[in-house]
Amino acid sequence: MKRGLYILFTAVLLISCSDFQKTLKSDDVGAKFNMGTELFEAGKYNKAKRLFDQILQQYRGKPQAEKLTFMHAMCSYKMGDYYISSFHFDKFTDVYPQSEKAEEASFLAAKGYYFNSPIYTKEQKETVEAIEKLQLFVNAYPNSQYLSEANTLVKELDYKLEKKAFEIAKQYNLIRDYKASVKSFSNFLLEFPGTTLRDEAMYYRFDSAYNLAMLSVDYLKEQRLKDAIGYYNSLKKAYPNSEFLDDATIMSEELQKELNTFTKS
């Protein structure tokens, strides 16, 4: 029984493959459209796309063009080729702005940019582009069914930019370029005022300022001590229960003790 079913399944598969190859090689545009649509609806996006690639230009200006253009873009999206799918979805919304699929196409185009965003340690050009695209979508469709998902994606991308900037500033601290670290953390706090990393960033800014002050030459030391104490006060005021506050308080006492030597002299 099992062998019979296997033979039947194999025969059907071979016939299906044979039909696909015949249609692929034929000049029958309508047959390619119909088979491509069937394959698309069956989730066989690679085969569907191969057929759609052959007929896309021939359907330009025809009633079926809108459906074909959307399916063609969706094939690339489903196959994970997001650069190509975003390009085609953007083109779809330009050509068919009144289509009932325009909203979905616009969202999927933006989402494709999201998928192309690299990990935070790499260059973030694509991340910035993805945020811009998603924001444009939100502005264009403020009541969209995809609004919640779009906002979630933006938050994820924003965090990636935050993490990138934070780690750059922290790296300056680790390599003991304390002046650059203080500046980078100050810029980070200005650029991302609502970041979840704010507490930690304020601590590392203070830590960098502490080391910069304690290691300074005499003619720069007094002002840097005062600056570092100011960063400590900002941390304490903003986060009185910070996990970093105990260590920071000990460091601030050392700073104040050092500063007292200047006021006595």
Coordinates of C-alpha atoms in Angstrom, one line a residue:
M1 CA 0.0 0.0 0.0
K2 CA 2.8 2.4 1.0
R3 CA 4.8 1.5 -2.1
G4 CA 1.7 2.2 -4.3
L5 CA 1.2 5.7 -2.7
Y6 CA 4.9 6.4 -3.2
I7 CA 4.8 5.5 -6.8
L8 CA 1.6 7.6 -7.3
F9 CA 3.2 10.6 -5.6
T10 CA 6.3 10.3 -7.6
A11 CA 4.3 10.1 -10.9
V12 CA 2.3 13.2 -10.0
L13 CA 5.5 15.0 -9.1
L14 CA 7.1 14.1 -12.4
I15 CA 4.1 15.1 -14.4
S16 CA 4.0 18.4 -12.4
C17 CA 7.6 19.1 -13.1
S18 CA 7.1 18.2 -16.8
D19 CA 4.2 20.6 -17.1
F20 CA 6.2 23.3 -15.5
Q21 CA 9.2 22.8 -17.8
K22 CA 6.9 22.8 -20.8
T23 CA 5.1 26.0 -19.8
L24 CA 8.5 27.6 -18.9
K25 CA 9.7 26.9 -22.4
S26 CA 6.5 27.8 -24.2
D27 CA 5.5 31.1 -25.8
D28 CA 2.0 30.9 -24.2
V29 CA 2.0 34.0 -22.0
G30 CA -1.5 33.2 -20.6
A31 CA -0.5 29.7 -19.7
K32 CA 2.5 31.1 -17.8
F33 CA 0.3 33.6 -16.0
N34 CA -2.1 30.9 -14.9
M35 CA 0.5 28.3 -13.9
G36 CA 2.5 31.0 -12.1
T37 CA -0.6 32.0 -10.2
E38 CA -1.3 28.4 -9.2
L39 CA 2.3 27.9 -8.1
F40 CA 2.2 31.2 -6.2
E41 CA -1.0 30.2 -4.3
A42 CA 0.6 26.8 -3.5
G43 CA 3.6 28.5 -2.0
K44 CA 6.0 27.5 -4.7
Y45 CA 7.4 31.0 -5.0
N46 CA 10.7 30.1 -6.8
K47 CA 8.9 28.4 -9.7
A48 CA 6.2 31.0 -9.8
K49 CA 8.8 33.8 -10.0
R50 CA 10.6 32.1 -12.9
L51 CA 7.4 32.2 -14.9
F52 CA 6.6 35.8 -13.8
D53 CA 10.0 37.0 -14.7
Q54 CA 9.3 35.9 -18.3
I55 CA 6.0 37.7 -18.7
L56 CA 6.1 40.7 -16.4
Q57 CA 6.9 43.2 -19.2
Q58 CA 4.4 41.6 -21.6
Y59 CA 1.6 42.3 -19.2
R60 CA 2.4 46.0 -18.7
G61 CA -0.7 48.1 -19.2
K62 CA -3.0 45.1 -19.1
P63 CA -5.7 44.4 -16.5
Q64 CA -3.8 41.5 -15.0
A65 CA -0.6 43.6 -14.6
E66 CA -1.5 44.9 -11.1
K67 CA -2.0 41.4 -9.7
L68 CA 1.1 40.0 -11.5
T69 CA 3.3 42.8 -10.3
F70 CA 2.2 42.3 -6.7
M71 CA 2.7 38.5 -6.9
H72 CA 6.1 38.9 -8.5
A73 CA 7.3 41.2 -5.7
M74 CA 5.8 38.8 -3.1
C75 CA 7.7 35.9 -4.5
S76 CA 11.0 37.7 -3.8
Y77 CA 9.8 38.6 -0.3
K78 CA 8.8 35.0 0.5
M79 CA 12.1 33.8 -0.8
G80 CA 14.0 36.1 1.5
D81 CA 15.4 38.3 -1.3
Y82 CA 14.5 41.5 0.5
Y83 CA 16.5 44.0 -1.5
I84 CA 14.7 42.9 -4.7
S85 CA 11.3 42.6 -3.0
S86 CA 11.5 46.1 -1.5
F87 CA 12.5 47.5 -4.9
H88 CA 9.5 45.8 -6.6
F89 CA 7.0 46.7 -3.8
D90 CA 8.1 50.4 -4.0
K91 CA 7.6 50.3 -7.7
F92 CA 4.2 48.7 -7.2
T93 CA 3.0 51.5 -4.9
D94 CA 4.3 54.1 -7.4
V95 CA 2.4 52.6 -10.3
Y96 CA -0.7 51.5 -8.4
P97 CA -1.1 54.0 -5.5
Q98 CA -4.9 53.4 -5.4
S99 CA -4.6 49.6 -5.4
E100 CA -6.2 47.7 -2.5
K101 CA -2.8 46.1 -2.1
A102 CA -0.9 49.5 -1.9
E103 CA -0.9 49.6 1.9
E104 CA 0.4 46.0 2.2
A105 CA 3.0 46.6 -0.5
S106 CA 4.2 49.7 1.2
F107 CA 4.5 48.0 4.5
L108 CA 6.3 44.9 3.1
A109 CA 8.7 47.2 1.2
A110 CA 9.6 48.9 4.5
K111 CA 9.8 45.6 6.3
G112 CA 12.2 44.4 3.7
Y113 CA 14.5 47.2 4.6
Y114 CA 14.1 46.1 8.3
F115 CA 15.3 42.6 7.4
N116 CA 18.3 44.0 5.6
S117 CA 19.4 45.9 8.7
P118 CA 22.7 44.3 9.9
I119 CA 23.8 43.5 13.5
Y120 CA 24.6 46.6 15.6
T121 CA 28.4 46.0 15.3
K122 CA 28.4 46.7 11.6
E123 CA 27.8 49.9 9.6
Q124 CA 24.2 51.0 10.1
K125 CA 23.3 52.7 6.8
E126 CA 20.6 50.1 6.1
T127 CA 19.2 50.5 9.6
V128 CA 18.7 54.3 9.1
E129 CA 17.1 53.6 5.7
A130 CA 14.7 51.1 7.3
I131 CA 13.6 53.5 10.0
E132 CA 13.0 56.2 7.4
K133 CA 11.0 53.8 5.3
L134 CA 8.9 52.6 8.2
Q135 CA 8.3 56.1 9.4
L136 CA 7.1 57.1 5.9
F137 CA 4.7 54.2 6.0
V138 CA 3.4 55.2 9.4
N139 CA 2.9 58.7 8.2
A140 CA 1.1 57.6 5.1
Y141 CA -1.1 55.0 6.8
P142 CA -1.7 56.2 10.4
N143 CA -4.7 53.8 10.8
S144 CA -3.1 50.8 9.2
Q145 CA -3.6 47.3 10.4
Y146 CA 0.2 47.0 10.3
L147 CA 0.8 50.1 12.5
S148 CA 1.6 48.2 15.7
E149 CA 4.1 46.0 14.0
A150 CA 5.7 48.9 12.2
N151 CA 6.2 50.8 15.5
T152 CA 7.6 47.6 17.0
L153 CA 10.1 47.3 14.2
V154 CA 11.1 51.0 14.5
K155 CA 11.8 50.5 18.2
E156 CA 14.0 47.5 17.5
L157 CA 15.9 49.4 14.9
D158 CA 16.2 52.5 17.1
Y159 CA 17.7 50.3 19.9
K160 CA 20.2 48.9 17.4
L161 CA 21.4 52.5 16.7
E162 CA 21.5 53.2 20.4
K163 CA 23.5 50.1 21.1
K164 CA 26.0 50.9 18.3
A165 CA 26.6 54.5 19.7
F166 CA 26.8 53.2 23.3
E167 CA 29.3 50.5 22.4
I168 CA 31.5 53.0 20.5
A169 CA 31.5 55.3 23.6
K170 CA 32.2 52.4 25.9
Q171 CA 35.1 51.2 23.7
Y172 CA 36.8 54.6 24.1
N173 CA 36.5 54.0 27.8
L174 CA 38.0 50.5 27.5
I175 CA 41.0 51.7 25.5
R176 CA 41.5 54.6 28.0
D177 CA 40.7 57.4 25.6
Y178 CA 38.7 59.0 28.4
K179 CA 38.3 62.4 26.7
A180 CA 36.7 60.8 23.6
S181 CA 34.6 58.6 25.8
V182 CA 33.1 61.5 27.8
K183 CA 32.3 63.3 24.6
S184 CA 30.8 60.2 23.0
F185 CA 28.6 59.4 26.0
S186 CA 27.4 63.1 26.2
N187 CA 26.5 63.0 22.5
F188 CA 24.8 59.6 23.1
L189 CA 22.6 61.0 25.9
L190 CA 21.6 64.0 23.8
E191 CA 20.8 61.9 20.7
F192 CA 18.9 59.2 22.6
P193 CA 17.2 60.9 25.6
G194 CA 14.7 58.0 26.1
T195 CA 17.2 55.2 25.8
T196 CA 17.0 52.2 28.2
L197 CA 20.8 52.5 28.4
R198 CA 20.7 55.9 30.0
D199 CA 21.6 54.9 33.5
E200 CA 24.6 52.9 32.3
A201 CA 25.7 55.6 29.9
M202 CA 25.7 58.2 32.6
Y203 CA 27.8 56.0 34.8
Y204 CA 30.4 55.3 32.2
R205 CA 30.5 59.0 31.3
F206 CA 31.2 59.7 34.9
D207 CA 33.8 56.9 35.1
S208 CA 35.6 58.3 32.0
A209 CA 35.5 61.8 33.5
Y210 CA 36.8 60.4 36.8
N211 CA 39.8 58.8 35.1
L212 CA 40.4 61.8 32.9
A213 CA 40.5 64.1 35.9
M214 CA 42.6 61.9 38.1
L215 CA 45.2 61.3 35.3
S216 CA 45.3 65.0 34.2
V217 CA 48.2 67.3 34.4
D218 CA 47.9 69.9 37.1
Y219 CA 46.9 72.9 35.0
L220 CA 43.9 70.9 33.6
K221 CA 43.1 68.9 36.7
E222 CA 41.0 71.2 38.8
Q223 CA 38.4 71.9 36.1
R224 CA 38.2 68.3 35.2
L225 CA 37.7 67.3 38.8
K226 CA 34.8 69.7 38.9
D227 CA 33.4 68.4 35.7
A228 CA 33.6 64.8 36.9
I229 CA 31.8 65.7 40.1
G230 CA 29.1 67.4 38.1
Y231 CA 28.6 64.2 36.1
Y232 CA 28.3 62.2 39.3
N233 CA 25.7 64.6 40.7
S234 CA 23.7 64.2 37.4
L235 CA 23.8 60.4 37.7
K236 CA 22.8 60.5 41.4
K237 CA 19.9 62.9 40.7
A238 CA 18.6 61.0 37.7
Y239 CA 19.0 57.5 39.2
P240 CA 19.2 57.6 43.0
N241 CA 18.7 53.8 43.1
S242 CA 21.2 53.1 40.3
E243 CA 23.1 49.8 40.6
F244 CA 26.2 51.8 39.8
L245 CA 25.8 54.4 42.5
D246 CA 27.8 52.8 45.3
D247 CA 30.9 52.6 43.1
A248 CA 30.3 56.0 41.7
T249 CA 29.9 57.5 45.3
I250 CA 33.3 56.1 46.3
M251 CA 34.9 57.6 43.2
S252 CA 33.2 61.0 43.8
E253 CA 34.6 61.1 47.3
E254 CA 38.1 60.5 45.8
L255 CA 37.5 63.4 43.4
Q256 CA 36.3 65.7 46.1
K257 CA 39.3 64.8 48.2
E258 CA 41.6 65.6 45.3
L259 CA 39.8 68.8 44.6
N260 CA 40.2 69.9 48.2
T261 CA 44.0 70.0 47.6
F262 CA 43.4 72.8 45.1
T263 CA 41.2 74.9 47.3
K264 CA 43.7 74.7 50.2
S265 CA 46.7 75.7 48.1

